[in-house]
mmCIF file of C-alpha atoms in Angstrom:
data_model
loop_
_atom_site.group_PDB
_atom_site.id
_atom_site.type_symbol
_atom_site.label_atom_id
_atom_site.label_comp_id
_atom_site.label_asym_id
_atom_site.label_seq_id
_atom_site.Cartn_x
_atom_site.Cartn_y
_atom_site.Cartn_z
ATOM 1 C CA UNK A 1 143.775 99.377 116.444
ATOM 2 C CA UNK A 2 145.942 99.329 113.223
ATOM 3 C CA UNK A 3 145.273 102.131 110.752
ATOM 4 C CA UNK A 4 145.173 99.498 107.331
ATOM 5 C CA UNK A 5 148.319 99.599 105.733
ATOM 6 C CA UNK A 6 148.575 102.337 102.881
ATOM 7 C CA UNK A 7 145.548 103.931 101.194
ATOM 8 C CA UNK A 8 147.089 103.357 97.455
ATOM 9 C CA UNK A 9 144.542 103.390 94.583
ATOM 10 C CA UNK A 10 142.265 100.217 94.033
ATOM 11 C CA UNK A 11 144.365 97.092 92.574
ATOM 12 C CA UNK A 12 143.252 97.598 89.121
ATOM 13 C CA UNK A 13 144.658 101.298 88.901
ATOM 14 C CA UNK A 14 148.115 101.687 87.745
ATOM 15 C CA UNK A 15 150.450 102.879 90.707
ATOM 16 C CA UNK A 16 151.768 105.978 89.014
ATOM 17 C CA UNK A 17 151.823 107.777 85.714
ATOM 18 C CA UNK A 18 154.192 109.309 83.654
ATOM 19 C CA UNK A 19 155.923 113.048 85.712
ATOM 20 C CA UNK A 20 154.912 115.899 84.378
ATOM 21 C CA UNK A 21 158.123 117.072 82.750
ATOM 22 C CA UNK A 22 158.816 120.375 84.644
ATOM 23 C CA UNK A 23 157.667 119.464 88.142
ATOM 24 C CA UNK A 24 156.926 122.383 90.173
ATOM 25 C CA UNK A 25 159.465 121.510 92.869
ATOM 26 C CA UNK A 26 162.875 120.720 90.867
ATOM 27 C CA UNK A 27 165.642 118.213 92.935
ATOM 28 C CA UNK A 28 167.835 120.766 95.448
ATOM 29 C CA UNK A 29 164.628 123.175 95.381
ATOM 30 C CA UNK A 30 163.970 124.648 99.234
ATOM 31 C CA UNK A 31 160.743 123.699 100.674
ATOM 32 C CA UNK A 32 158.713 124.057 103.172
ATOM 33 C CA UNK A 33 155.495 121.986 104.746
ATOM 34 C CA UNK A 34 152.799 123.600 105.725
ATOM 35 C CA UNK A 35 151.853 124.282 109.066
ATOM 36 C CA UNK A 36 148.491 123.297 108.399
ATOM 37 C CA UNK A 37 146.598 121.314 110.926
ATOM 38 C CA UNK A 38 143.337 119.593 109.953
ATOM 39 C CA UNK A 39 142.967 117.296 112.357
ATOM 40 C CA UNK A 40 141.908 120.059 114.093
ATOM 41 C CA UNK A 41 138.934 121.092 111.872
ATOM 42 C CA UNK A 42 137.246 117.628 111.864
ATOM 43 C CA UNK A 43 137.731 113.877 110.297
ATOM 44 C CA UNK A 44 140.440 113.674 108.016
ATOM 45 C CA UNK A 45 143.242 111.257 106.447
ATOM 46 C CA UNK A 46 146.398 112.976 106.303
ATOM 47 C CA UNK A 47 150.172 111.117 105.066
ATOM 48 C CA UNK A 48 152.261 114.232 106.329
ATOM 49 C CA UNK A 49 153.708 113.598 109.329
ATOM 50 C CA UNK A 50 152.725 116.148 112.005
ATOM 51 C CA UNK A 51 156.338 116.355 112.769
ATOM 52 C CA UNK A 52 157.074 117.873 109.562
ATOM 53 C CA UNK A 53 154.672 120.611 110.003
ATOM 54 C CA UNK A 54 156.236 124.021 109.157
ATOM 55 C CA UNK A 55 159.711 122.507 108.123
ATOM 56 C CA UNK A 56 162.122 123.359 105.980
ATOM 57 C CA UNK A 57 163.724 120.818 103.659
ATOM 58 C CA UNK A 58 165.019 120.219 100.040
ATOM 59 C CA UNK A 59 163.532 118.284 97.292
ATOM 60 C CA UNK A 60 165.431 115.317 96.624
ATOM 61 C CA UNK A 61 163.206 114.284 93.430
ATOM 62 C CA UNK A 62 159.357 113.806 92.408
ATOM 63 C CA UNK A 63 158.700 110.478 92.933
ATOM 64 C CA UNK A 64 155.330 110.635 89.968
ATOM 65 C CA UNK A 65 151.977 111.276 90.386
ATOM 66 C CA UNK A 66 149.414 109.689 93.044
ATOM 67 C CA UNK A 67 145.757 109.325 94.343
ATOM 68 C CA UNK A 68 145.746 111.938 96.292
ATOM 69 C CA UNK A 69 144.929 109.798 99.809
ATOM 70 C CA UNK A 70 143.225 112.516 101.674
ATOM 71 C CA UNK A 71 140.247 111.863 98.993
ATOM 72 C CA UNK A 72 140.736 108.324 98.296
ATOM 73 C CA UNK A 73 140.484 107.551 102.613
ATOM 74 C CA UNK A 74 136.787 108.876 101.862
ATOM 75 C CA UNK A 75 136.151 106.686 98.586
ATOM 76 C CA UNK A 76 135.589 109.555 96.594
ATOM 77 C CA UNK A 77 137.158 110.275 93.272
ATOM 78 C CA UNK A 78 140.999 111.095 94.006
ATOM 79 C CA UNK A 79 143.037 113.653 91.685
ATOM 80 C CA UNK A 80 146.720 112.501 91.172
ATOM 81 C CA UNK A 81 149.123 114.757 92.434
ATOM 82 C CA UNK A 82 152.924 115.101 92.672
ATOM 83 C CA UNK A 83 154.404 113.063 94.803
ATOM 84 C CA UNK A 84 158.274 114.342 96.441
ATOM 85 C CA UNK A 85 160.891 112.650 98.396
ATOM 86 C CA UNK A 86 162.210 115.759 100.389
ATOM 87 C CA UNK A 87 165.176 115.382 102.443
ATOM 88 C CA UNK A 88 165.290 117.185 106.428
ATOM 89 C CA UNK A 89 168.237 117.525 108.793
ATOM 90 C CA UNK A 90 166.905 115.300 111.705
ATOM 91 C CA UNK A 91 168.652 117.777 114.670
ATOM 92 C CA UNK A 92 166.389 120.813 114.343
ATOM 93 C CA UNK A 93 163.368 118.869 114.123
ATOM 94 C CA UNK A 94 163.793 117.546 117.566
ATOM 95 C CA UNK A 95 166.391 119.457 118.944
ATOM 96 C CA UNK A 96 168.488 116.516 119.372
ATOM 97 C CA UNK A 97 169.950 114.159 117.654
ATOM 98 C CA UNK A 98 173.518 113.588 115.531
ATOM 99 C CA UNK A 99 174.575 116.488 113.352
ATOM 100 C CA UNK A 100 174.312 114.792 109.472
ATOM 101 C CA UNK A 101 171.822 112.303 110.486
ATOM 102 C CA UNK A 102 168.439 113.217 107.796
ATOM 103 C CA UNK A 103 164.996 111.682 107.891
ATOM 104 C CA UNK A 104 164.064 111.341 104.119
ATOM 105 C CA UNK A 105 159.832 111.522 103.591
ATOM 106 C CA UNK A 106 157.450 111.434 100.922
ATOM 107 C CA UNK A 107 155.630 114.441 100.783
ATOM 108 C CA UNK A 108 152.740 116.003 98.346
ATOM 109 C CA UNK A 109 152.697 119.012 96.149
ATOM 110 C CA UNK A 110 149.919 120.587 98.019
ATOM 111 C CA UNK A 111 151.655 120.503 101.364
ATOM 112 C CA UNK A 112 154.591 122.224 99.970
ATOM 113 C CA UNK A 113 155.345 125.832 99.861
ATOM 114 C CA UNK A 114 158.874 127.679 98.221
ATOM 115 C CA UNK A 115 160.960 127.999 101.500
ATOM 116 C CA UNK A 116 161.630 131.826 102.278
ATOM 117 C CA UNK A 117 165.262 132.865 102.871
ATOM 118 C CA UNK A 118 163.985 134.838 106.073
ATOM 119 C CA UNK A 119 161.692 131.812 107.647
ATOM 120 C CA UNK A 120 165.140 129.254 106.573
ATOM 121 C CA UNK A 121 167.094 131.672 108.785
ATOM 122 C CA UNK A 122 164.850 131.114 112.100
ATOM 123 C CA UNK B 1 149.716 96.092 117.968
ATOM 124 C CA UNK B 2 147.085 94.219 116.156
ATOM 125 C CA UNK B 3 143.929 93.034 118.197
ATOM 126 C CA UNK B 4 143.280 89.200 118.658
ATOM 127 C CA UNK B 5 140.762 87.948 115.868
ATOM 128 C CA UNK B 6 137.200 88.946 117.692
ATOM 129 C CA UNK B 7 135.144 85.631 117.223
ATOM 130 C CA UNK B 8 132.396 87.636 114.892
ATOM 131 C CA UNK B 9 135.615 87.576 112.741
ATOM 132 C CA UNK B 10 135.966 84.991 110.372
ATOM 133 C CA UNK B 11 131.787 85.495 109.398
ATOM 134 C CA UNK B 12 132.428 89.287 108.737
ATOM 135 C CA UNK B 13 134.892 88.017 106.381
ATOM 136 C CA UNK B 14 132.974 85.982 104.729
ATOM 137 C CA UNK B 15 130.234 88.134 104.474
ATOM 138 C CA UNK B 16 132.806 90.817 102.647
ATOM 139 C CA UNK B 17 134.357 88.217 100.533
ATOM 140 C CA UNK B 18 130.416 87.474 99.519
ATOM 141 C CA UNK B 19 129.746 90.982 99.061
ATOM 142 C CA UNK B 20 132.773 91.604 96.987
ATOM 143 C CA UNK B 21 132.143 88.389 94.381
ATOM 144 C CA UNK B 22 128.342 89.395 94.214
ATOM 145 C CA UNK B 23 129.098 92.731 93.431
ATOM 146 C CA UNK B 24 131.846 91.278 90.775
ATOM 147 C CA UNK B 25 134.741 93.297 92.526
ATOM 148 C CA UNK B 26 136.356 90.276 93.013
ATOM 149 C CA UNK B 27 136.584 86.288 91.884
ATOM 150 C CA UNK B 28 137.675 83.770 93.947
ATOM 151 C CA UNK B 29 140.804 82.810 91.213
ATOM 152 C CA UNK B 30 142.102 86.589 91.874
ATOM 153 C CA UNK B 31 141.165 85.938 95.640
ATOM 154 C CA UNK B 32 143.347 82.667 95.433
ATOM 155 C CA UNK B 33 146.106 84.114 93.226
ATOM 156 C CA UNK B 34 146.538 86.919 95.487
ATOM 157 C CA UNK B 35 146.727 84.161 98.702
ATOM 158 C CA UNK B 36 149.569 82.471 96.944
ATOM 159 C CA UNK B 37 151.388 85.531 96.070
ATOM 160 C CA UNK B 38 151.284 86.705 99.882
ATOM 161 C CA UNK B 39 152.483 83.679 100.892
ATOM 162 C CA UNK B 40 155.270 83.434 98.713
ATOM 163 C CA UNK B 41 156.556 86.613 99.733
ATOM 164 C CA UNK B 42 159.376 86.322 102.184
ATOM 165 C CA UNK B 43 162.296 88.318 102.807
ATOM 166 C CA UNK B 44 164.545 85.368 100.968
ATOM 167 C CA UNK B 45 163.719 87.295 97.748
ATOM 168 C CA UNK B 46 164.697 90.780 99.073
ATOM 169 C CA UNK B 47 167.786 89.099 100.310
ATOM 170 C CA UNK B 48 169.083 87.305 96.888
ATOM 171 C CA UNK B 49 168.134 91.040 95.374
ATOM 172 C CA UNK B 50 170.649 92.135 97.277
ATOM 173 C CA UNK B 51 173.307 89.750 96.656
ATOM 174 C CA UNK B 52 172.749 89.750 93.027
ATOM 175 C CA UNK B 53 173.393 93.781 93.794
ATOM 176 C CA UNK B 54 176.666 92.935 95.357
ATOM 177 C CA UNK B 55 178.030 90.551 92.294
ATOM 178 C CA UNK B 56 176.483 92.088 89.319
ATOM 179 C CA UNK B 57 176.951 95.934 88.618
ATOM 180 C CA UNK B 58 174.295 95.978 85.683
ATOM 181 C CA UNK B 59 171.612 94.281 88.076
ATOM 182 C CA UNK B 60 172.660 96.905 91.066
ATOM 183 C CA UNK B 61 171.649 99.737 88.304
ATOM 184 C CA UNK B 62 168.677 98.460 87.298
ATOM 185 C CA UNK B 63 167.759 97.385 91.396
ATOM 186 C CA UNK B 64 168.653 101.268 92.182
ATOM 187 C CA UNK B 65 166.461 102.996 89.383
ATOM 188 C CA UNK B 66 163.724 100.873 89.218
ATOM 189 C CA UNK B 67 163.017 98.460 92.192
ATOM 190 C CA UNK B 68 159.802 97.401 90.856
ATOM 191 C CA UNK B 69 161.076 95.998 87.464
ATOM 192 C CA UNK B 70 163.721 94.336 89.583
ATOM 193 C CA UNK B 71 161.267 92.173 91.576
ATOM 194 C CA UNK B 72 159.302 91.531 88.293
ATOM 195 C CA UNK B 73 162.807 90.276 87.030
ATOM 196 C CA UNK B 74 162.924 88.073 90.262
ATOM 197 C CA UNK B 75 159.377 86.701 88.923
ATOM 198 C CA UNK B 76 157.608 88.676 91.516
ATOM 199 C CA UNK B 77 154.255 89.657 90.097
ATOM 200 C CA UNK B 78 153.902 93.960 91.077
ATOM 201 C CA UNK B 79 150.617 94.261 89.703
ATOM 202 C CA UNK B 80 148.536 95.892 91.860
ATOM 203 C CA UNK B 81 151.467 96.707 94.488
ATOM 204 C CA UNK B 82 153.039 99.785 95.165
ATOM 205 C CA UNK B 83 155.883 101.433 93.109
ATOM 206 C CA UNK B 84 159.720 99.789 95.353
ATOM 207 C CA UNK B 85 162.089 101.988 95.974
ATOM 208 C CA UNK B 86 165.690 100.975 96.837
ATOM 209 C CA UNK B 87 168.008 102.840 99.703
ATOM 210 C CA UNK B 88 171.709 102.246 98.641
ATOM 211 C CA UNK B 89 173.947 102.087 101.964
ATOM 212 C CA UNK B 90 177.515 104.127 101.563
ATOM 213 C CA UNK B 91 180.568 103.771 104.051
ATOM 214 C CA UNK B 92 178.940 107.278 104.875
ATOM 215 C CA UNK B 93 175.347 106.563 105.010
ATOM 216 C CA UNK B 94 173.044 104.326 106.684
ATOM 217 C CA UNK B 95 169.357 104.006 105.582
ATOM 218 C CA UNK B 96 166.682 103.520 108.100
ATOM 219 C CA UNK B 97 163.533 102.683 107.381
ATOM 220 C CA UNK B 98 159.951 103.252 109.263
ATOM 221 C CA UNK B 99 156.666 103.946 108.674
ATOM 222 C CA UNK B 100 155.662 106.635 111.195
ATOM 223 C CA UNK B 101 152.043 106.426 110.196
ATOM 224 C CA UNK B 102 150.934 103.039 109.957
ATOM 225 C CA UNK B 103 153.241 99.699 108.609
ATOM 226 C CA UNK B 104 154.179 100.646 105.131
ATOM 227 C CA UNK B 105 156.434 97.566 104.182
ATOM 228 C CA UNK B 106 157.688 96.412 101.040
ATOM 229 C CA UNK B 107 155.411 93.025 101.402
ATOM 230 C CA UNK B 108 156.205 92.090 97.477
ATOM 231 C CA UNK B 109 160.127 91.171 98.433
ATOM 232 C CA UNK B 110 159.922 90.897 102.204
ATOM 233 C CA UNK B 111 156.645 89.256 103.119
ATOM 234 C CA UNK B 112 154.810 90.034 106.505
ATOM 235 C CA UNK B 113 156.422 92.959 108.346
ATOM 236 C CA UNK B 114 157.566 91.443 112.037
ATOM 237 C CA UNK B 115 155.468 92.647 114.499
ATOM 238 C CA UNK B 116 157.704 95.217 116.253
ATOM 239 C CA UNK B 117 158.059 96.722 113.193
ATOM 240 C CA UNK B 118 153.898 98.148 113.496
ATOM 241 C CA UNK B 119 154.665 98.713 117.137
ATOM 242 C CA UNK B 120 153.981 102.001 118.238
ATOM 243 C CA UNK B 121 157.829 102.674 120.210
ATOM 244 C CA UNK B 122 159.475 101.318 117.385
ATOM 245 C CA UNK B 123 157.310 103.883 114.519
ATOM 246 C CA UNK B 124 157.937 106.762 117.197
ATOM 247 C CA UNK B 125 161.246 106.294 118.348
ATOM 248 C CA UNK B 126 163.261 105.152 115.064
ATOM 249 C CA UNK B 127 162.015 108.554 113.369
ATOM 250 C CA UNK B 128 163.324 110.355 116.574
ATOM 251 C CA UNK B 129 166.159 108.261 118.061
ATOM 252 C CA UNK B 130 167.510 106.243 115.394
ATOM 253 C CA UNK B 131 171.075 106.025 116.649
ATOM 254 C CA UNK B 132 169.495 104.944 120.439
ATOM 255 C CA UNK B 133 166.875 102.324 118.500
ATOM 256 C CA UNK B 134 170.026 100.740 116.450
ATOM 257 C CA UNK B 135 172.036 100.590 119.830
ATOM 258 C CA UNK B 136 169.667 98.632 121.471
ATOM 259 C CA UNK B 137 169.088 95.861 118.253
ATOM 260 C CA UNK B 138 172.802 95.700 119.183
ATOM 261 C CA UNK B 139 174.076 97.422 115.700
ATOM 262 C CA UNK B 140 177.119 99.820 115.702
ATOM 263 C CA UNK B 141 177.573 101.759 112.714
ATOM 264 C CA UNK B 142 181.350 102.675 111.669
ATOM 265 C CA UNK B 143 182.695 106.554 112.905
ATOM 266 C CA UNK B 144 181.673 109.036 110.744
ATOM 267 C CA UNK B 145 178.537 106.998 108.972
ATOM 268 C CA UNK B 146 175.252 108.863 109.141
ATOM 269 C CA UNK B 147 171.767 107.796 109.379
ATOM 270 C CA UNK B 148 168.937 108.813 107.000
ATOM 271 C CA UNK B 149 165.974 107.383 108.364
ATOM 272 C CA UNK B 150 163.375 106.752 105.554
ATOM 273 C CA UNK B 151 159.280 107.736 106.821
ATOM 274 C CA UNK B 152 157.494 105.855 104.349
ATOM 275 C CA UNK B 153 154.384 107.895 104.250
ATOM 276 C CA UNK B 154 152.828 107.506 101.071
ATOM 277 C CA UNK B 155 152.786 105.343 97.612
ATOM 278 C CA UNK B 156 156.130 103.991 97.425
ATOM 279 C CA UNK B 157 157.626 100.852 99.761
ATOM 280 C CA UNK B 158 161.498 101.289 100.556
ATOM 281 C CA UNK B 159 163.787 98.167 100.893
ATOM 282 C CA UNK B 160 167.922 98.915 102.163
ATOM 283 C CA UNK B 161 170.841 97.542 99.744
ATOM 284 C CA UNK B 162 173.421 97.300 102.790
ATOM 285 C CA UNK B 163 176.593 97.286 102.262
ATOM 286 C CA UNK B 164 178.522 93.994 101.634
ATOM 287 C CA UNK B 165 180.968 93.044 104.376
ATOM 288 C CA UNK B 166 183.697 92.532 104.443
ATOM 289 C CA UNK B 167 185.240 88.794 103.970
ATOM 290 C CA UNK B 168 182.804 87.711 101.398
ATOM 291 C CA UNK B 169 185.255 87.593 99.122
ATOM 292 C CA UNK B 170 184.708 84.822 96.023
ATOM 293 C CA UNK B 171 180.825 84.156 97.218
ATOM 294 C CA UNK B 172 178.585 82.873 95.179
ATOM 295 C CA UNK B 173 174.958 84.463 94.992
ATOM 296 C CA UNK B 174 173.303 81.705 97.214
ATOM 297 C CA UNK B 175 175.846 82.422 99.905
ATOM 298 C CA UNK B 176 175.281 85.945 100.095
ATOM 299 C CA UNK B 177 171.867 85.964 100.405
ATOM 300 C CA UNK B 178 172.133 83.645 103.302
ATOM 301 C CA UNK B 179 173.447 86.452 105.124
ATOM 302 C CA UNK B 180 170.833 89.302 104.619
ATOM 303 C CA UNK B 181 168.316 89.214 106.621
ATOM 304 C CA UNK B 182 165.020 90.328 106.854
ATOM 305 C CA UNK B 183 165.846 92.818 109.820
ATOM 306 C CA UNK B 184 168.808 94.054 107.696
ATOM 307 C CA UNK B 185 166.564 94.789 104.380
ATOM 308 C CA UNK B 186 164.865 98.367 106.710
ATOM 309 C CA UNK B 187 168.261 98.749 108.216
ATOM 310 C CA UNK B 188 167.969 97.860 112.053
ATOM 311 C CA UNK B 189 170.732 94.828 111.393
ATOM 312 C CA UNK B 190 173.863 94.926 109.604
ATOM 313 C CA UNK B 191 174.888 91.925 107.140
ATOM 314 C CA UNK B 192 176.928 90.116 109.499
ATOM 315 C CA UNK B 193 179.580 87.063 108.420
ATOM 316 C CA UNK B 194 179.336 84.255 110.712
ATOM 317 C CA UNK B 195 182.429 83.721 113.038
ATOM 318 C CA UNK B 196 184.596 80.621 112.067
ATOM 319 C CA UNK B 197 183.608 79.185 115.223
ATOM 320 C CA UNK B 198 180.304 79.578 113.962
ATOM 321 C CA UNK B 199 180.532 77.968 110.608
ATOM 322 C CA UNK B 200 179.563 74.150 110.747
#
């Protein structure tokens, strides 16, 4: 069965709104997804990828501000949030792959963390 | 993989599409707008987008920044649809595009998504393999070019401006567009110019 495509907000809300203008996550800033897993802890609608879990990337640029899906899948009342398009190095991910190739994804404020120097090093 | 239509189908829609006017969520002129503007969409829009990229520098700005405003331009109606986004190809970087979580397609300039793009090996494998997924569609990328795959996860739709090839030279707009096709809009295809022998 085919999860319906997207979960944007109803037709009659406007896609996006104006970006705050100091995001928290500036372009080039390190970041990392959380390794957060709540599948595990019962139903849920989550748009980060579970291969992303934990990663380490860089924050390309905030994208705007969106229905937060995780709240919208229910048909409650969804809070916008920041939307990023952070960039990854494909090869660690998978441990394979071509050194330079990326995998570019958009991500949400509340599943990113400041990288740490020591975790980056791992 | 979609399921066939059950044949309880077509009444459960119905019964929605009653629910939906009685409850005055929708009318049956948005209902019928919204038909027409689906099946208008085809991929022959994202394609002249992209040949209008390759002749005019002032429409490739405005096609880069705001993807959205471009397809209004085109005289596609965006109300309603998700924010475009536009992947400009380099000589040193390929865009990919997937959706590992569902079919996230950029319906407003390409129309229907083809059906192995919702398949399951191509959503798992493109993320992972891209360079073995383009190999097999029978596209070789240049030495040195990378690949940034594009996961469209969330509220934006992403559409590839490849690069022009080479021996277009002189084209005209309706030309061009001939030779983008759908599959090279997400970046599984390469524009390709048609061999002499071809040419009729």
């Amino acid at each position: 069965m085919m999860p319906a495509e997207g979960t944007s907000a109803a037709a009659s809300d406007p896609p996006s709104q104006p970006a705050p203008v100091v995001p928290r996550f500036p372009p080039g800033t390190r970041v990392q997804v959380r390794d957060d897993w709540p599948e595990r802890r019962g139903p849920c609608h989550i748009r980060t990828p579970h291969y992303l879990r934990g990663r380490t990337g860089t924050v390309q640029r905030l994208l705007g501000c969106f229905a937060n899906p995780e709240v919208l899948a229910f048909g409650r009342p969804a809070p916008r949030h920041e939307l990023y398009h952070v960039l990854f190095e494909q090869n660690p991910i998978w441990n394979e792959g071509h050194p330079g190739d990326e995998v570019l994804v958009e991500i949400f404020e509340h599943w990113l963390e400041p990288a740490e120097a020591t975790k980056e090093a791992v | 993989m979609s399921a066939p239509a059950r044949p309880d189908s077509p009444a459960r829609l119905e019964a929605l599409i009653g629910a939906l006017k009685t409850k005055g969520i929708l009318t049956e002129e948005e209902l019928t707008a919204r038909q027409a503007q689906t099946d208008r969409a085809s991929s022959e829009i994202g394609a002249r987008m992209v040949a209008r990229a390759w002749l005019d520098p002032e429409w490739r700005r405005l096609l880069l920044s705001d993807g959205s405003a471009a397809a209004e331009a085109m005289g596609v109606s965006m109300a309603g649809a998700p924010p475009l986004g536009v992947l400009e190809d380099t000589p040193q970087r390929h865009h990919l595009v997937v959706c590992t979580l569902c079919s996230c397609y950029p319906r407003a300039v390409l129309g229907y998504p083809p059906h192995w793009y919702k398949s399951f090996a191509y959503r798992a494998r493109a993320v992972r393999d891209p360079r073995g997924v383009l190999a097999e569609w029978g596209t070789a990328l240049p030495e040195g070019m990378e690949i940034r795959v594009v996961d469209s996860t969330a509220d934006y739709r992403w559409m590839v401006l490849p690069l022009r090839p080479p021996g277009t030279e002189g084209w005209a707009e309706d030309r061009l567009t001939s030779i983008v096709t759908r599959d090279a809009l997400v970046g599984v295809a390469l524009p390709q110019v048609p061999s002499p022998t071809m040419a009729a």
